[in-house]
mmCIF file of C-alpha atoms in Angstrom:
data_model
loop_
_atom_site.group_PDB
_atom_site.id
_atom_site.type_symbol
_atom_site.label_atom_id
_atom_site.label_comp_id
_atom_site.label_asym_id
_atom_site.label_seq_id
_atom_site.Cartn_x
_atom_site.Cartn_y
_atom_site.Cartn_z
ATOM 1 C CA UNK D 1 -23.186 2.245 -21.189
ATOM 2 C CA UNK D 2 -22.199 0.754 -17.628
ATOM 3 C CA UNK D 3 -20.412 3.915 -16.895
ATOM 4 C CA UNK D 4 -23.215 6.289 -17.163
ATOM 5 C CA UNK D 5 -25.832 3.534 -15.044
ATOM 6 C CA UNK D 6 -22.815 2.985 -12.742
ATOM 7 C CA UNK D 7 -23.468 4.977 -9.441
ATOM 8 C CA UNK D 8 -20.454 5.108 -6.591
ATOM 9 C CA UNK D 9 -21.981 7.336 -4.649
ATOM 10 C CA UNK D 10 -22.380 4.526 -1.820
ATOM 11 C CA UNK D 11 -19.030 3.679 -1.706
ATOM 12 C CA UNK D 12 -17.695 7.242 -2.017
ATOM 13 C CA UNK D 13 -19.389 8.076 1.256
ATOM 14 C CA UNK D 14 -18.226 5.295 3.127
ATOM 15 C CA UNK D 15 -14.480 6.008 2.302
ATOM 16 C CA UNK D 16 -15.148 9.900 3.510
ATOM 17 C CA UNK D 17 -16.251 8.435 6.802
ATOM 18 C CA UNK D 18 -13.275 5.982 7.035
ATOM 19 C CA UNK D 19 -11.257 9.075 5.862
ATOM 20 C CA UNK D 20 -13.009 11.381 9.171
ATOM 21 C CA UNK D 21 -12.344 8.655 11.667
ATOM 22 C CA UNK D 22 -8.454 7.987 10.561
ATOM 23 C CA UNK D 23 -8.163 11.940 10.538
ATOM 24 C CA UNK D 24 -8.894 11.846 14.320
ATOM 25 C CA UNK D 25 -5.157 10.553 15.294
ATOM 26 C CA UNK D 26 -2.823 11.224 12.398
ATOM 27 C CA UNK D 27 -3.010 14.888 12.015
ATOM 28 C CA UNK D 28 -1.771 16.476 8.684
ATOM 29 C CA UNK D 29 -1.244 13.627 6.832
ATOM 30 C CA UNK D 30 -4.380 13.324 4.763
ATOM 31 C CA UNK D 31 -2.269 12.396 1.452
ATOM 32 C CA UNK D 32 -0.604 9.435 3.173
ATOM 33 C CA UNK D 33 -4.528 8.307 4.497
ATOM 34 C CA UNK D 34 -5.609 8.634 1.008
ATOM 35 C CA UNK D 35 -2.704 6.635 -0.157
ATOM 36 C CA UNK D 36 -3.772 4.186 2.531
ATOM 37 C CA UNK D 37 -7.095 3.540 1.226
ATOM 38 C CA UNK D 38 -6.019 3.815 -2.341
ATOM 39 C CA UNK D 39 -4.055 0.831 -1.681
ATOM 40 C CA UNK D 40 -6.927 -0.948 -0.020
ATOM 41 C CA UNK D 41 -9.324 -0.442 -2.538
ATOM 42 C CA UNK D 42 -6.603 -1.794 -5.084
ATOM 43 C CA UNK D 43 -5.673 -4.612 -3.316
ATOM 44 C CA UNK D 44 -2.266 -3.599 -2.805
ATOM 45 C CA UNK D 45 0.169 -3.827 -0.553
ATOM 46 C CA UNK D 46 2.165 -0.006 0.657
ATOM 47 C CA UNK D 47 5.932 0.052 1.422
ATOM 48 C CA UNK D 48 6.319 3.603 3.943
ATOM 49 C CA UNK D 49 9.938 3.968 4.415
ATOM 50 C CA UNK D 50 10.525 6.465 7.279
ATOM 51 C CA UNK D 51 12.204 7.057 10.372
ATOM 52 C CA UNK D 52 10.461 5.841 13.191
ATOM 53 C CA UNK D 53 8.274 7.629 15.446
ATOM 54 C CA UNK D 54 6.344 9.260 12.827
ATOM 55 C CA UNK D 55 2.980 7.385 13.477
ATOM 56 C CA UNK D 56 3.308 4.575 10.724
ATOM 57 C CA UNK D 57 2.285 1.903 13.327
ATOM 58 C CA UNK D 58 -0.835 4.153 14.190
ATOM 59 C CA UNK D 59 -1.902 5.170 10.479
ATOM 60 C CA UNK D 60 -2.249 1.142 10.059
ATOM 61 C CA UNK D 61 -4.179 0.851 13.573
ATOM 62 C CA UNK D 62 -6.339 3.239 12.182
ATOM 63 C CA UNK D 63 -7.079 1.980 8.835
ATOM 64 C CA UNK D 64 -7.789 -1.124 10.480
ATOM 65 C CA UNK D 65 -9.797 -0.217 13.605
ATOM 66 C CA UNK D 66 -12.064 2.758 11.201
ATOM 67 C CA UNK D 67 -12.851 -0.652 8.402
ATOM 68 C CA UNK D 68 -13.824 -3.280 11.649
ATOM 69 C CA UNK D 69 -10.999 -5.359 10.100
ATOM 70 C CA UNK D 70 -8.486 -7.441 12.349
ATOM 71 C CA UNK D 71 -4.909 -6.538 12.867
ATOM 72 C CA UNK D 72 -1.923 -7.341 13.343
ATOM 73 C CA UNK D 73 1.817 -6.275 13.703
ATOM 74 C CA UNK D 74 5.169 -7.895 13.469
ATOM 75 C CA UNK D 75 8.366 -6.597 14.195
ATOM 76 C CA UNK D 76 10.579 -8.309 11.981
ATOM 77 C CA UNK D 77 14.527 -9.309 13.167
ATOM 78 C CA UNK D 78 17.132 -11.254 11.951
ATOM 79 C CA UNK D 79 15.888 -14.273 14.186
ATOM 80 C CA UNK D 80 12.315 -13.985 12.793
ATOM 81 C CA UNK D 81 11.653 -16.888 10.784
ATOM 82 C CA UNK D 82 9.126 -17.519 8.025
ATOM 83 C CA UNK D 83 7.058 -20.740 9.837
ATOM 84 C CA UNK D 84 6.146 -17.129 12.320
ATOM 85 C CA UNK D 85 4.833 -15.434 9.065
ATOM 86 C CA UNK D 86 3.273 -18.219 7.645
ATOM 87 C CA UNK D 87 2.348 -20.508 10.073
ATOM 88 C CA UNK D 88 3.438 -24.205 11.407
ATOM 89 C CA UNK D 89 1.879 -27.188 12.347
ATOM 90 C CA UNK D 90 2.658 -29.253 15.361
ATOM 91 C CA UNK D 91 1.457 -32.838 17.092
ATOM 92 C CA UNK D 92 -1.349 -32.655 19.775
ATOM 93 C CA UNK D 93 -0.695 -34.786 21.973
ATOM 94 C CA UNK D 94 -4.454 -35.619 22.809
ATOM 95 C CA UNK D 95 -5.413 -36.016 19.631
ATOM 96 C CA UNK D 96 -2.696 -37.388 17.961
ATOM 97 C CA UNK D 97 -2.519 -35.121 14.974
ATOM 98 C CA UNK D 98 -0.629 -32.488 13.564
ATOM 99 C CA UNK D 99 -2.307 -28.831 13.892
ATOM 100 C CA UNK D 100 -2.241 -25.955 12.423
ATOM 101 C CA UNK D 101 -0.943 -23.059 14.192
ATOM 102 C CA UNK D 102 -1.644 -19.688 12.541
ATOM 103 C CA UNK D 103 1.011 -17.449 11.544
ATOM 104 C CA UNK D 104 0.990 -13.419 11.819
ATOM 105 C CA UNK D 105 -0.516 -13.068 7.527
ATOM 106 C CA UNK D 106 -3.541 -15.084 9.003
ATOM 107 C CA UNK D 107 -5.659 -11.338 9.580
ATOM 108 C CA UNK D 108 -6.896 -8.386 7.205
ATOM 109 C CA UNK D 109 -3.913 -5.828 7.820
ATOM 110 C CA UNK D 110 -0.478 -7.069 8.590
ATOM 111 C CA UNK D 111 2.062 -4.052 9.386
ATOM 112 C CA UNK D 112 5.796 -5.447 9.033
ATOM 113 C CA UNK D 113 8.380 -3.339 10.589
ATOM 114 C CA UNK D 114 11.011 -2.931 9.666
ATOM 115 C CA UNK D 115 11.151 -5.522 6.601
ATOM 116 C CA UNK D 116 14.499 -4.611 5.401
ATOM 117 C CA UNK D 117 15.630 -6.197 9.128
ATOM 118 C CA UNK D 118 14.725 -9.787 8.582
ATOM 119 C CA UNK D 119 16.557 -12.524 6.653
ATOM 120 C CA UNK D 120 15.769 -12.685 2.389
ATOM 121 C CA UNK D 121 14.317 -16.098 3.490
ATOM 122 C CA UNK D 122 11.616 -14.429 5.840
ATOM 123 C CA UNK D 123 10.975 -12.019 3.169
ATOM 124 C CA UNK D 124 10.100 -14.275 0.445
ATOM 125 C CA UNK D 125 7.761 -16.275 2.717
ATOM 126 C CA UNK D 126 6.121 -12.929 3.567
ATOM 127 C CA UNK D 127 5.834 -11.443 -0.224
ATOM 128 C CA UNK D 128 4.718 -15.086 -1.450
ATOM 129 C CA UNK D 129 1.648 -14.686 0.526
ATOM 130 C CA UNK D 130 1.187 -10.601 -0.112
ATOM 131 C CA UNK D 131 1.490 -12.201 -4.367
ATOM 132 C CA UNK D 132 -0.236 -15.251 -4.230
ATOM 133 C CA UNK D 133 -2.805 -14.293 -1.300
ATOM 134 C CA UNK D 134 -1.875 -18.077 0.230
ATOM 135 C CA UNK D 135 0.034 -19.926 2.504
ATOM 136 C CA UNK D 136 1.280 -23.547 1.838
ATOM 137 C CA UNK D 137 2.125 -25.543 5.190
ATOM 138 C CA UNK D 138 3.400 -28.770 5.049
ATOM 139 C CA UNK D 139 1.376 -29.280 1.827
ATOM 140 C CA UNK D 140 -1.284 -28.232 2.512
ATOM 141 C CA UNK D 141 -2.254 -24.928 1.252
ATOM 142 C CA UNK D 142 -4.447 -22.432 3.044
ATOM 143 C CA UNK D 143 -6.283 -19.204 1.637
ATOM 144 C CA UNK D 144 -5.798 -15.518 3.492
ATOM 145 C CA UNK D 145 -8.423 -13.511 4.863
ATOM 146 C CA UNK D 146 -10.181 -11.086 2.695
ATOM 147 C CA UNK D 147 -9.061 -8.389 2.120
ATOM 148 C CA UNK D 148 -5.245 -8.897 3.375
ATOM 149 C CA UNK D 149 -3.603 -5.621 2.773
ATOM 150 C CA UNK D 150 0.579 -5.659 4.174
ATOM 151 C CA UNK D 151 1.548 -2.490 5.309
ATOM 152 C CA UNK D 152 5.131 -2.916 5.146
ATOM 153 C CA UNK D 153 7.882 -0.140 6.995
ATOM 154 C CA UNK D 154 11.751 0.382 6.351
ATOM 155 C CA UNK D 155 14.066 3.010 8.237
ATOM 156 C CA UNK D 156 16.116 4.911 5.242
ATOM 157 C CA UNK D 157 18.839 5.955 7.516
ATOM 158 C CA UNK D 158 20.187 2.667 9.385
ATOM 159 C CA UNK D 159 21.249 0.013 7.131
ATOM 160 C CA UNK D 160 23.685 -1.922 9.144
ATOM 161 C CA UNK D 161 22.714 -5.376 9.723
ATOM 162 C CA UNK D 162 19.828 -4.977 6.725
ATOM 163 C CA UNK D 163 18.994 -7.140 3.879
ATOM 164 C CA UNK D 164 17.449 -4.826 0.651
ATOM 165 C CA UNK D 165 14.297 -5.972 -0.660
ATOM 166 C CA UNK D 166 15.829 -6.507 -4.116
ATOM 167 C CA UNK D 167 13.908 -5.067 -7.170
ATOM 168 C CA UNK D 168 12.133 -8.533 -7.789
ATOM 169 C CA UNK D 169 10.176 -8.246 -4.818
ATOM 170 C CA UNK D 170 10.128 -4.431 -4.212
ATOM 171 C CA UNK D 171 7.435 -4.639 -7.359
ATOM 172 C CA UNK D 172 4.846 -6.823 -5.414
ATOM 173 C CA UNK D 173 4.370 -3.326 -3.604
ATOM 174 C CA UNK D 174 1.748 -1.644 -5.589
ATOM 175 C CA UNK D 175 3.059 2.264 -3.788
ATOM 176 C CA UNK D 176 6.384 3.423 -2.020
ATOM 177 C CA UNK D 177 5.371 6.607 -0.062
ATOM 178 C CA UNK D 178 6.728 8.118 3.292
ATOM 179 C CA UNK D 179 5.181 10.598 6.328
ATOM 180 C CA UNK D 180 7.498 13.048 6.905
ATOM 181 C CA UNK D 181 7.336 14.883 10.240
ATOM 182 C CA UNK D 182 4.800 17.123 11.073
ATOM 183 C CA UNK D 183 4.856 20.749 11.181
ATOM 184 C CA UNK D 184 4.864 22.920 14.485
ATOM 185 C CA UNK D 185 1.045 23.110 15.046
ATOM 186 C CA UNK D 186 0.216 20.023 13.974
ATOM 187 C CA UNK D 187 2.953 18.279 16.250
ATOM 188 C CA UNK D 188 1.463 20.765 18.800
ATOM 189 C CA UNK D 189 -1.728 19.437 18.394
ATOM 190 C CA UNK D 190 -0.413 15.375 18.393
ATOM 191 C CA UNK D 191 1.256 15.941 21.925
ATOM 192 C CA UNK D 192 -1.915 17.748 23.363
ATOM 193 C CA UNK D 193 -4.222 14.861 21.905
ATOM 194 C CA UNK D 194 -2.189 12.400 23.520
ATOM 195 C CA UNK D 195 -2.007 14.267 27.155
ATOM 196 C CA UNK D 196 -4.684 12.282 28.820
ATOM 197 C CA UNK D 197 -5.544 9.656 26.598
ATOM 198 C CA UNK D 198 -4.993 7.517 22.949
ATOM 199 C CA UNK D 199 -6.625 8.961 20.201
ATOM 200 C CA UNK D 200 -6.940 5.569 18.741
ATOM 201 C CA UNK D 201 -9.757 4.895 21.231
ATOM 202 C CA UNK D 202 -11.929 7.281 19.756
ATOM 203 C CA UNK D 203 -12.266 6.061 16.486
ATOM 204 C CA UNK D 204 -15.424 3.803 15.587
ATOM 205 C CA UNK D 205 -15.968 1.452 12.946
ATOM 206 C CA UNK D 206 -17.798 2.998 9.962
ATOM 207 C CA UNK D 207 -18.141 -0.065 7.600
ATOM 208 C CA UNK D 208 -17.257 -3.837 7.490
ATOM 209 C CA UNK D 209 -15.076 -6.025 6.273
ATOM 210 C CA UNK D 210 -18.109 -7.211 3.703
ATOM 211 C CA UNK D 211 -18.147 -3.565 2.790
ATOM 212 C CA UNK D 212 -14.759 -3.111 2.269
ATOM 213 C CA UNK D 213 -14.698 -6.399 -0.485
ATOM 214 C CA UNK D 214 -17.885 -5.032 -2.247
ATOM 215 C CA UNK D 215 -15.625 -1.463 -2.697
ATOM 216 C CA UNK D 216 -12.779 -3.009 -4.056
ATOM 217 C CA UNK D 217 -15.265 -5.000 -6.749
ATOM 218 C CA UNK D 218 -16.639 -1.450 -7.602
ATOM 219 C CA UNK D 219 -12.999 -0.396 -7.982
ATOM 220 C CA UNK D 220 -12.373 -2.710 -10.784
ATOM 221 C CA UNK D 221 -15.477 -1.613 -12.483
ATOM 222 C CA UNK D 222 -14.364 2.259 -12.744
ATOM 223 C CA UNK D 223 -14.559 3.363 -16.494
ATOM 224 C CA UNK D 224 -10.995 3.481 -17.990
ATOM 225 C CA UNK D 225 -11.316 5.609 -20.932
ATOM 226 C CA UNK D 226 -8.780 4.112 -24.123
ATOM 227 C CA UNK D 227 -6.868 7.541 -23.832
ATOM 228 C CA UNK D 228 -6.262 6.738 -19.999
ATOM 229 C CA UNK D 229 -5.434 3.381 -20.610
ATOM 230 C CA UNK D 230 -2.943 4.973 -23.324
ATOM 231 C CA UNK D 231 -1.530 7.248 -21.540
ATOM 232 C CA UNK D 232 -0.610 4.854 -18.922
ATOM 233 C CA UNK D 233 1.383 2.693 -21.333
ATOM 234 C CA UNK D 234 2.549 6.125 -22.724
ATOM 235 C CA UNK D 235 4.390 7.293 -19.211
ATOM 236 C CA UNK D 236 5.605 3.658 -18.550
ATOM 237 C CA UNK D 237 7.815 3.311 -21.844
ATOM 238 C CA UNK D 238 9.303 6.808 -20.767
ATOM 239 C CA UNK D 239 10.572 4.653 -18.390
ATOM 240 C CA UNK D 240 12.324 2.049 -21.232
ATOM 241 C CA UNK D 241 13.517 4.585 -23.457
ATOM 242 C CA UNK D 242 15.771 7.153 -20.449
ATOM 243 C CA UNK D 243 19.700 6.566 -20.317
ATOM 244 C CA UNK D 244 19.718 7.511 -16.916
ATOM 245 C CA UNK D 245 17.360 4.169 -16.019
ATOM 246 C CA UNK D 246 19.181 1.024 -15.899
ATOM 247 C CA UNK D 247 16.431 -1.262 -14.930
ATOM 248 C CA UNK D 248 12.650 0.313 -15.967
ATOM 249 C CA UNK D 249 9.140 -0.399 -15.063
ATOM 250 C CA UNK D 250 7.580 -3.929 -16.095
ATOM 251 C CA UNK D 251 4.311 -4.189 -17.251
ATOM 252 C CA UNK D 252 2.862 -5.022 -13.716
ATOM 253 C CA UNK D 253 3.700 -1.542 -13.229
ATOM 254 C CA UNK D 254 0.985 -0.226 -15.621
ATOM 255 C CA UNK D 255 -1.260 -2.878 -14.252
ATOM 256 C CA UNK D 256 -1.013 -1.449 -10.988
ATOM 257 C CA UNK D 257 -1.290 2.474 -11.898
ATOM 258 C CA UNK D 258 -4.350 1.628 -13.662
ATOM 259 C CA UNK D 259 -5.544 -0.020 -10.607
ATOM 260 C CA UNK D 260 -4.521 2.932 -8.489
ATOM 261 C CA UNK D 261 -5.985 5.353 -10.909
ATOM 262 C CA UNK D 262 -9.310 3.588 -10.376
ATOM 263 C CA UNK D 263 -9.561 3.570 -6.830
ATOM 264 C CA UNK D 264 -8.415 7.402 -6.380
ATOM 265 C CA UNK D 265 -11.149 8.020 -9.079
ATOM 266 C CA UNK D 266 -13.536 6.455 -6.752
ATOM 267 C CA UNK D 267 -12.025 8.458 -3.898
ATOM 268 C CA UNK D 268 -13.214 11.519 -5.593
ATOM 269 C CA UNK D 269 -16.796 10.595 -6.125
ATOM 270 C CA UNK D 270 -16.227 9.455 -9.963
ATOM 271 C CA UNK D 271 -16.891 6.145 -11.757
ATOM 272 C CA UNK D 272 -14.854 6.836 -14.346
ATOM 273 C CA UNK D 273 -10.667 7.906 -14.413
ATOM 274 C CA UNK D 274 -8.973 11.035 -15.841
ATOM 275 C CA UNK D 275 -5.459 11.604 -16.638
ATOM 276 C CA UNK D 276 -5.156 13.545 -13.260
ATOM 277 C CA UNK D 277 -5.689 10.399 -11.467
ATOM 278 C CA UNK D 278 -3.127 8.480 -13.545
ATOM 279 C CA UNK D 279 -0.716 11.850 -13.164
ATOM 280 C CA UNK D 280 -0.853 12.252 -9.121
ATOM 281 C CA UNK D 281 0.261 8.626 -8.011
ATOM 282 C CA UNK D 282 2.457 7.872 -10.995
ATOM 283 C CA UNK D 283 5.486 8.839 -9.093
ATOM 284 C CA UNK D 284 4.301 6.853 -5.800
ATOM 285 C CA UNK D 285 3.772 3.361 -8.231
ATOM 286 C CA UNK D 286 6.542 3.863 -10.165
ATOM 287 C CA UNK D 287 9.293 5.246 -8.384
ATOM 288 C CA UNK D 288 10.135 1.984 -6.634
ATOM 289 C CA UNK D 289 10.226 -0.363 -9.489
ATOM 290 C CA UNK D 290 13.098 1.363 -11.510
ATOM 291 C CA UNK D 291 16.700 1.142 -11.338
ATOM 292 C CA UNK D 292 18.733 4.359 -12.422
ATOM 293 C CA UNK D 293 22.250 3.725 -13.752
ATOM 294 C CA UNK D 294 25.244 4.460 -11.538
ATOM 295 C CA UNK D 295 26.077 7.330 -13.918
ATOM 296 C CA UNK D 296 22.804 8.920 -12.528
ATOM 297 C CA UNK D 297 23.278 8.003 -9.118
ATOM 298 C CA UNK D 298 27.162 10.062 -9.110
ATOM 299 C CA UNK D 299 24.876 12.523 -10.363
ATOM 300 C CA UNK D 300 22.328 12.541 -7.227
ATOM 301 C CA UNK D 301 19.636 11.829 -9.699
ATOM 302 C CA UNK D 302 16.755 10.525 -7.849
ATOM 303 C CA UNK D 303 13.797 8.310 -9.034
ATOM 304 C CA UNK D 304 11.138 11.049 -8.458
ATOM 305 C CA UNK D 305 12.290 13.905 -9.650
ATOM 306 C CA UNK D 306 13.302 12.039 -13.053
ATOM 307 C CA UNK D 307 9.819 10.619 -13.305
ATOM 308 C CA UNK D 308 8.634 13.816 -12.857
ATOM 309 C CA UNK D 309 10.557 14.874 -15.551
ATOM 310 C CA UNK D 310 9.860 12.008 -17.825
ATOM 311 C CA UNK D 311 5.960 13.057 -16.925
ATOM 312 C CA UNK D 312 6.301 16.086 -18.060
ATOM 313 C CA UNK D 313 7.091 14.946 -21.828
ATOM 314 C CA UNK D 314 3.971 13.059 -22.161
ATOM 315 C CA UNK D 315 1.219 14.684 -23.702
ATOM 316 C CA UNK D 316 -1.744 14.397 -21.256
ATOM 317 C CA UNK D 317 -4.859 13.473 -23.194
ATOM 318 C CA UNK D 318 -8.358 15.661 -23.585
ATOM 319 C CA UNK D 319 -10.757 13.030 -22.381
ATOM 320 C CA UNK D 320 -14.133 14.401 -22.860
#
């Protein structure tokens, strides 16, 4: 009954004007917005591994600037330490008591460059807060801002000097995606937009923060039909029953394509999800949170184009 007295027609028309003002500086990459705001709306976090340069600093700025959200960036090194992520306290000398001094996670979006670069230490202290939305300080522990999305950025070529996420904490990443460079116009087009001035100053805040929270609420109310919801669990033991996957996806991987399938069905004006929801970001959710077998890997096997194999042996449901 709720889905047919459910109306999203509200929310779908504020995400198509935060989708118009991000579309003003990243040209040509209205997938990875969408992806973007998919993530938001599931309160997620998004790992983009890419080479630099390709705008993944801006795409955040953005997101951020279009919502009226705070922001923030870190450039993570080896010498970062996780007090700067999560904060420290220190003695005031006037007072005579120990303060709290926030660290970079205290703001809506947090974009952490190059994540791979910074010691497994720093890492856990960042993906402790992304997973438990909190920061404990000297006992004392203190909520995040709402929403807190992480937009979190590797480089896939240089490794030297890196520390992998390992697969324990590449799952608190509810999507792995990348940009890609753009094409010839559209790279035309960046370089003339960004002649005389930043595009970034042109964008104007379509919604607030309060809006933002009351979408992501609507997002967990989205109609998942029994077949969806069976279908999901249907692609995921593909995943536990392949010789070529050494490690497959846990069940907080169906948790989160459900919760991805929801907010792209919002996305397109539905309060309800179909199987094509489920089938376009299964890849994206999934892809990171296996492990193929070093047989596969000789092979040059890769994690997407197996899971879009394994896809294709599912039987996609008729939901009416």
């Amino acid at each position: 009954m709720e889905t047919q007295l459910l109306s999203v027609e509200k929310e779908f028309n504020i995400c198509n004007k935060i989708i118009e003002q991000m579309k003003k500086v990243i040209i040509g990459k209205d997938d990875v917005i969408r992806l973007l705001l998919t993530t938001l709306l599931s309160n997620g976090h998004i790992l983009i591994e890419d080479v630099p340069g390709v705008g993944k600093t801006t795409v955040a700025a953005a997101l951020a600037k279009a919502t009226s959200m705070n922001f923030k960036r870190v450039q993570l090194t080896p010498d970062v330490m996780a007090s700067d992520i999560t904060g420290f306290t220190v003695l005031d000398k006037d007072s005579g008591e120990f303060v709290y001094r926030p660290g970079v996670v205290m703001t809506n979006i947090l974009i952490a460059d190059e994540i791979n670069r910074t010691s497994p230490k720093t890492q856990s202290a960042l993906l402790e807060a992304m997973e438990e939305r909190q920061v404990t300080v000297d006992g004392v522990t203190r909520a995040l801002d709402k929403p807190f999305m992480v937009i979190a950025t590797q480089n896939p070529v240089g490794f030297i000097g890196t520390y992998p996420l390992p697969e324990s904490q590449l799952d608190r990443f509810l999507m792995k995606t990348s940009m890609g460079y753009p094409n010839a116009k559209e790279e035309y087009q960046i370089i003339s937009d960004r002649k005389y001035t930043n595009p970034l100053e042109s964008i104007e805040p379509v919604t607030t923060t309060e809006d933002i929270l009351n979408i992501q609420a609507m997002v967990q109310r989205i109609h998942v039909d029994p077949l969806v919801g069976k279908y999901i669990v249907d692609l995921i033991m593909t995943t536990r029953h392949d010789s070529n996957i050494m490690l497959a996806a846990s069940p907080r991987a169906s948790i989160a394509l459900m919760r991805c399938a929801c907010a792209n069905a919002l996305l397109h004006g539905r309060n309800y999800c179909v199987p094509a929801d489920v089938n376009e970001l299964f890849e994206l959710v999934v892809g990171h949170r296996i492990v193929l077998s070093p047989e596969s890997k000789l092979s040059r096997i890769s994690a997407d184009s197996l899971l879009k194999q394994l896809k294709q042996s599912v039987r996609v449901p008729l939901v009416k």
